[in-house]
Short mmCIF file of C-alpha atoms in Angstrom, two decimals:
data_model
loop_
_atom_site.label_atom_id
_atom_site.label_comp_id
_atom_site.label_asym_id
_atom_site.label_seq_id
_atom_site.Cartn_x
_atom_site.Cartn_y
_atom_site.Cartn_z
CA UNK A 17 49.70 143.93 -17.66
CA UNK A 18 46.64 146.03 -18.50
CA UNK A 19 47.92 146.27 -22.07
CA UNK A 20 48.03 142.47 -22.39
CA UNK A 21 44.56 142.11 -20.85
CA UNK A 22 43.19 144.75 -23.22
CA UNK A 23 44.71 143.04 -26.26
CA UNK A 24 43.41 139.63 -25.11
CA UNK A 25 39.96 141.17 -24.75
CA UNK A 26 40.17 142.58 -28.30
CA UNK A 27 41.17 139.15 -29.72
CA UNK A 28 38.38 137.35 -27.84
CA UNK A 29 35.86 140.03 -28.81
CA UNK A 30 36.71 139.62 -32.52
CA UNK A 31 36.51 135.83 -32.05
CA UNK A 32 33.07 136.22 -30.41
CA UNK A 33 31.81 138.53 -33.19
CA UNK A 34 32.85 136.08 -35.92
CA UNK A 35 31.39 133.15 -33.95
CA UNK A 36 28.08 134.99 -33.59
CA UNK A 37 28.00 135.81 -37.28
CA UNK A 38 28.70 132.18 -38.20
CA UNK A 39 26.03 130.76 -35.89
CA UNK A 40 23.51 133.30 -37.19
CA UNK A 41 24.40 132.53 -40.82
CA UNK A 42 24.12 128.75 -40.38
CA UNK A 43 20.84 128.98 -38.46
CA UNK A 44 19.38 131.48 -40.91
CA UNK A 45 20.27 129.31 -43.90
CA UNK A 46 18.29 126.46 -42.38
CA UNK A 47 21.12 124.08 -43.15
CA UNK A 48 21.48 123.03 -39.55
CA UNK A 49 18.40 120.88 -39.23
CA UNK A 50 18.83 118.28 -36.49
CA UNK A 51 19.89 114.79 -37.55
CA UNK A 52 17.19 113.23 -35.39
CA UNK A 53 14.81 114.10 -32.59
CA UNK A 54 17.37 113.53 -29.87
CA UNK A 55 16.85 109.81 -29.25
CA UNK A 56 19.20 107.53 -31.14
CA UNK A 57 17.31 105.25 -33.53
CA UNK A 58 20.29 103.16 -34.51
CA UNK A 59 23.63 102.42 -32.95
CA UNK A 60 26.36 101.26 -35.33
CA UNK A 61 27.99 99.19 -32.60
CA UNK A 62 24.86 97.11 -32.06
CA UNK A 63 21.74 97.46 -29.94
CA UNK A 64 21.08 96.27 -26.41
CA UNK A 65 20.39 92.68 -27.54
CA UNK A 66 23.78 92.35 -29.10
CA UNK A 67 22.58 92.87 -32.68
CA UNK A 68 25.29 94.22 -34.89
CA UNK A 69 24.58 95.26 -38.46
CA UNK A 70 26.42 93.32 -41.10
CA UNK A 71 29.79 94.77 -42.02
CA UNK A 72 29.90 96.92 -38.93
CA UNK A 73 32.60 94.89 -37.21
CA UNK A 74 35.47 96.86 -38.65
CA UNK A 75 33.76 100.22 -38.79
CA UNK A 76 35.17 102.81 -36.41
CA UNK A 77 33.27 105.64 -34.80
CA UNK A 78 34.52 109.23 -35.07
CA UNK A 79 37.43 109.64 -32.71
CA UNK A 80 37.52 105.98 -31.78
CA UNK A 81 40.79 104.14 -32.01
CA UNK A 82 44.32 104.71 -30.90
CA UNK A 83 47.84 104.25 -32.12
CA UNK A 84 47.03 100.89 -33.70
CA UNK A 85 48.47 100.00 -37.06
CA UNK A 86 49.99 102.34 -39.61
CA UNK A 87 46.84 104.48 -39.81
CA UNK A 88 48.11 107.20 -37.46
CA UNK A 89 51.35 107.35 -39.40
CA UNK A 90 49.43 107.68 -42.66
CA UNK A 91 47.37 110.59 -41.27
CA UNK A 92 50.47 112.32 -39.97
CA UNK A 93 52.40 111.88 -43.22
CA UNK A 94 49.39 113.06 -45.23
CA UNK A 95 49.00 116.28 -43.23
CA UNK A 96 52.72 117.07 -43.05
CA UNK A 97 53.04 116.11 -46.73
CA UNK A 98 50.36 118.57 -47.83
CA UNK A 99 52.11 121.34 -45.93
CA UNK A 100 55.53 120.32 -47.21
CA UNK A 101 54.28 120.39 -50.82
CA UNK A 102 52.84 123.88 -50.30
CA UNK A 103 56.05 125.10 -48.70
CA UNK A 104 58.12 123.66 -51.55
CA UNK A 105 55.85 125.16 -54.23
CA UNK A 106 56.08 128.62 -52.67
CA UNK A 107 59.62 128.72 -51.25
CA UNK A 108 61.59 126.90 -53.97
CA UNK A 109 60.81 129.23 -56.94
CA UNK A 110 61.51 132.19 -54.67
CA UNK A 111 64.95 130.91 -53.68
CA UNK A 112 65.78 129.99 -57.30
CA UNK A 113 64.85 133.50 -58.43
CA UNK A 114 66.94 134.97 -55.63
CA UNK A 115 69.97 132.87 -56.64
CA UNK A 116 69.56 133.85 -60.30
CA UNK A 117 69.38 137.51 -59.34
CA UNK A 118 72.50 137.13 -57.17
CA UNK A 119 74.42 135.35 -59.95
CA UNK A 120 73.47 137.89 -62.59
CA UNK A 121 74.47 140.67 -60.19
CA UNK A 122 77.92 139.18 -59.54
CA UNK A 123 78.41 138.62 -63.32
CA UNK A 124 77.64 142.28 -63.99
CA UNK A 125 80.19 143.33 -61.40
CA UNK A 126 82.82 140.99 -62.95
CA UNK A 127 82.19 142.23 -66.49
CA UNK A 128 82.58 145.79 -65.27
CA UNK B 11 69.51 149.83 -21.96
CA UNK B 12 70.21 148.57 -25.52
CA UNK B 13 71.39 145.29 -24.04
CA UNK B 14 68.12 144.94 -22.11
CA UNK B 15 66.08 145.65 -25.23
CA UNK B 16 68.00 143.06 -27.29
CA UNK B 17 67.66 140.51 -24.47
CA UNK B 18 63.90 141.13 -24.47
CA UNK B 19 63.75 140.72 -28.24
CA UNK B 20 65.70 137.44 -28.02
CA UNK B 21 63.41 136.02 -25.33
CA UNK B 22 60.34 137.10 -27.32
CA UNK B 23 61.67 135.39 -30.46
CA UNK B 24 62.35 132.26 -28.41
CA UNK B 25 58.83 132.39 -26.96
CA UNK B 26 57.40 132.80 -30.46
CA UNK B 27 59.38 129.80 -31.66
CA UNK B 28 58.24 127.51 -28.84
CA UNK B 29 54.61 128.65 -28.99
CA UNK B 30 54.61 128.07 -32.76
CA UNK B 31 56.19 124.62 -32.37
CA UNK B 32 53.54 123.71 -29.77
CA UNK B 33 50.73 125.00 -32.01
CA UNK B 34 52.11 123.01 -34.94
CA UNK B 35 52.31 119.77 -32.92
CA UNK B 36 48.86 120.44 -31.44
CA UNK B 37 47.46 121.07 -34.90
CA UNK B 38 48.86 117.79 -36.22
CA UNK B 39 47.38 115.85 -33.28
CA UNK B 40 43.96 117.52 -33.53
CA UNK B 41 43.84 117.01 -37.29
CA UNK B 42 43.53 113.26 -36.76
CA UNK B 43 40.80 112.54 -34.19
CA UNK B 44 40.74 108.84 -35.22
CA UNK B 45 44.25 108.51 -33.86
CA UNK B 46 44.14 110.70 -30.78
CA UNK B 47 40.62 109.77 -29.71
CA UNK B 48 37.76 112.21 -29.38
CA UNK B 49 38.52 113.30 -25.80
CA UNK B 50 42.07 114.42 -26.62
CA UNK B 51 40.85 115.95 -29.89
CA UNK B 52 38.24 118.10 -28.15
CA UNK B 53 40.21 119.18 -25.07
CA UNK B 54 43.38 119.88 -27.03
CA UNK B 55 41.41 121.90 -29.58
CA UNK B 56 39.83 123.99 -26.84
CA UNK B 57 43.25 124.62 -25.29
CA UNK B 58 44.47 125.71 -28.73
CA UNK B 59 42.30 128.84 -28.32
CA UNK B 60 44.67 129.87 -25.52
CA UNK B 61 47.74 129.07 -27.62
CA UNK B 62 46.34 131.10 -30.51
CA UNK B 63 45.69 134.08 -28.23
CA UNK B 64 49.32 133.89 -27.02
CA UNK B 65 50.52 133.63 -30.65
CA UNK B 66 48.53 136.75 -31.58
CA UNK B 67 49.72 138.64 -28.48
CA UNK B 68 53.37 137.86 -29.31
CA UNK B 69 52.84 139.19 -32.84
CA UNK B 70 50.65 142.11 -31.77
CA UNK B 71 53.08 144.85 -32.85
CA UNK B 72 53.20 143.48 -36.41
CA UNK B 73 49.39 143.15 -36.55
CA UNK B 74 48.85 146.71 -35.24
CA UNK B 75 51.47 148.17 -37.60
CA UNK B 76 50.10 146.47 -40.73
CA UNK B 77 46.49 147.29 -39.77
CA UNK B 78 47.46 150.98 -39.59
CA UNK B 79 49.34 150.89 -42.90
CA UNK B 80 47.09 148.47 -44.81
CA UNK B 81 45.27 151.09 -46.87
CA UNK B 82 48.43 153.12 -47.41
CA UNK B 83 51.90 152.17 -48.63
CA UNK B 84 52.65 148.52 -47.89
CA UNK B 85 54.81 145.83 -49.46
CA UNK B 86 53.14 143.03 -51.42
CA UNK B 87 54.28 140.21 -49.14
CA UNK B 88 53.08 141.98 -46.00
CA UNK B 89 49.70 142.61 -47.61
CA UNK B 90 49.36 138.95 -48.66
CA UNK B 91 50.48 137.83 -45.20
CA UNK B 92 47.95 140.08 -43.52
CA UNK B 93 45.03 138.88 -45.66
CA UNK B 94 46.11 135.25 -45.21
CA UNK B 95 46.31 135.71 -41.43
CA UNK B 96 42.76 137.08 -41.36
CA UNK B 97 41.57 134.11 -43.43
CA UNK B 98 43.33 131.78 -40.97
CA UNK B 99 41.68 133.55 -38.04
CA UNK B 100 38.21 133.32 -39.62
CA UNK B 101 38.77 129.69 -40.57
CA UNK B 102 40.11 128.92 -37.07
CA UNK B 103 37.00 130.51 -35.57
CA UNK B 104 34.82 128.37 -37.85
CA UNK B 105 36.70 125.21 -36.80
CA UNK B 106 36.28 126.09 -33.12
CA UNK B 107 32.62 127.07 -33.27
CA UNK B 108 31.61 124.11 -35.44
CA UNK B 109 33.68 121.83 -33.19
CA UNK B 110 31.88 123.19 -30.13
CA UNK B 111 28.54 122.66 -31.85
CA UNK B 112 29.27 118.96 -32.54
CA UNK B 113 31.13 118.31 -29.29
CA UNK B 114 30.40 114.87 -27.87
CA UNK B 115 32.66 114.88 -24.82
CA UNK B 116 33.86 118.30 -23.62
CA UNK B 117 30.58 120.21 -23.72
CA UNK B 118 28.35 117.41 -22.36
CA UNK B 119 30.86 117.13 -19.49
CA UNK B 120 30.17 120.80 -18.73
CA UNK B 121 26.45 120.03 -18.78
CA UNK B 122 25.84 121.66 -22.17
CA UNK B 123 23.85 119.65 -24.73
CA UNK B 124 23.48 121.08 -28.22
CA UNK B 125 21.21 119.66 -30.95
CA UNK B 126 23.18 117.66 -33.47
CA UNK B 127 23.19 118.89 -37.05
CA UNK B 128 24.74 117.80 -40.31
CA UNK B 129 25.71 121.33 -41.30
CA UNK B 130 28.14 121.90 -38.40
CA UNK B 131 29.84 118.54 -38.98
CA UNK B 132 30.30 119.29 -42.67
CA UNK B 133 31.54 122.80 -41.88
CA UNK B 134 33.96 121.37 -39.30
CA UNK B 135 35.50 118.94 -41.79
CA UNK B 136 35.63 121.50 -44.58
CA UNK B 137 37.17 124.26 -42.44
CA UNK B 138 39.78 121.82 -41.06
CA UNK B 139 40.85 120.92 -44.62
CA UNK B 140 41.03 124.60 -45.56
CA UNK B 141 43.08 125.28 -42.40
CA UNK B 142 45.63 122.69 -43.52
CA UNK B 143 46.09 124.54 -46.81
CA UNK B 144 46.17 127.98 -45.18
CA UNK B 145 48.66 126.82 -42.56
CA UNK B 146 50.86 125.38 -45.32
CA UNK B 147 50.90 128.76 -47.10
CA UNK B 148 51.40 130.57 -43.75
CA UNK B 149 54.41 128.32 -43.03
CA UNK B 150 55.80 128.90 -46.52
CA UNK B 151 55.54 132.69 -46.22
CA UNK B 152 57.42 132.55 -42.89
CA UNK B 153 59.89 129.88 -44.00
CA UNK B 154 62.98 132.10 -43.78
CA UNK B 155 62.10 133.13 -40.22
CA UNK B 156 61.46 129.48 -39.25
CA UNK B 157 64.77 128.27 -40.71
CA UNK B 158 66.81 131.15 -39.23
CA UNK B 159 65.21 130.93 -35.79
CA UNK B 160 65.52 127.14 -35.64
CA UNK B 161 69.15 127.43 -36.69
CA UNK B 162 69.90 130.16 -34.15
CA UNK B 163 68.09 128.82 -31.09
CA UNK B 164 68.05 125.06 -31.62
CA UNK B 165 70.67 123.77 -34.04
CA UNK B 166 73.55 126.13 -33.26
CA UNK B 167 73.36 125.62 -29.46
CA UNK B 168 73.36 121.83 -29.95
CA UNK B 169 76.33 122.04 -32.36
CA UNK B 170 78.19 124.31 -29.90
CA UNK B 171 77.46 121.91 -27.05
CA UNK B 172 78.89 118.95 -29.00
CA UNK B 173 81.95 120.85 -30.19
CA UNK B 174 82.66 122.01 -26.61
CA UNK B 175 82.35 118.41 -25.42
CA UNK B 176 84.74 117.22 -28.15
CA UNK B 177 87.28 119.89 -27.22
CA UNK B 178 87.07 118.79 -23.58
CA UNK B 179 87.66 115.14 -24.59
CA UNK B 180 90.68 116.09 -26.71
CA UNK B 181 92.24 118.15 -23.94
CA UNK B 182 91.85 115.25 -21.52
#
């Protein structure tokens, strides 16, 4: 039990060190200037009087939505597809080379 | 004694398999916040920290062994795997920390308000895309283990179950 707790502590400590380094690096670079002073100047879904900017009807906020339409399926296929392509690119040549090696090995044995 | 050890190894392999399957499903859901909604995206991502810790704990022996032998004699694939795993860890940390920095639901609910910044949002998107590539390579490098373990603990038991059922039907 103590072993597991110790290992968990090590993992979280490394995580904390990297997090600290990243926050320091981003703040030091000055890239993380605030978008605005804290009060929203513009809301894409319209202001209090019901004003909605033109073309904003179909625009979706980050994280807004649900399982409507084929969009979720597209996202899923895209992500799985990227991984599948990578797996194929790496695994397929390896297995072909392995088969070739096996075949040439069995041929050598036969010829002997 | 040997039987106990092999039973422990089997249960650990099974645990690894299920934790990895859960991480994979969780990753796919969190990769598309437009579909899941921001609340699920943020809470699921935070819970992924726990899943990642469990994943690392289950593979601790391998990590410790390769860390010890890294500067000495070590096979090429193990070396590549080790470097890739560190890159995944660093990238995962960047996703988490940038996600926390731009959190709109989870952190405000805890009473923490952070100033919004373009840099963290850009870093979050970029690191998530890199994670997809790294996870693809990680999956490819462990493909044999994935196929063998799936076959052993998922496909074979189902096939055995069906064949036993068929035998029962025939005997009746």
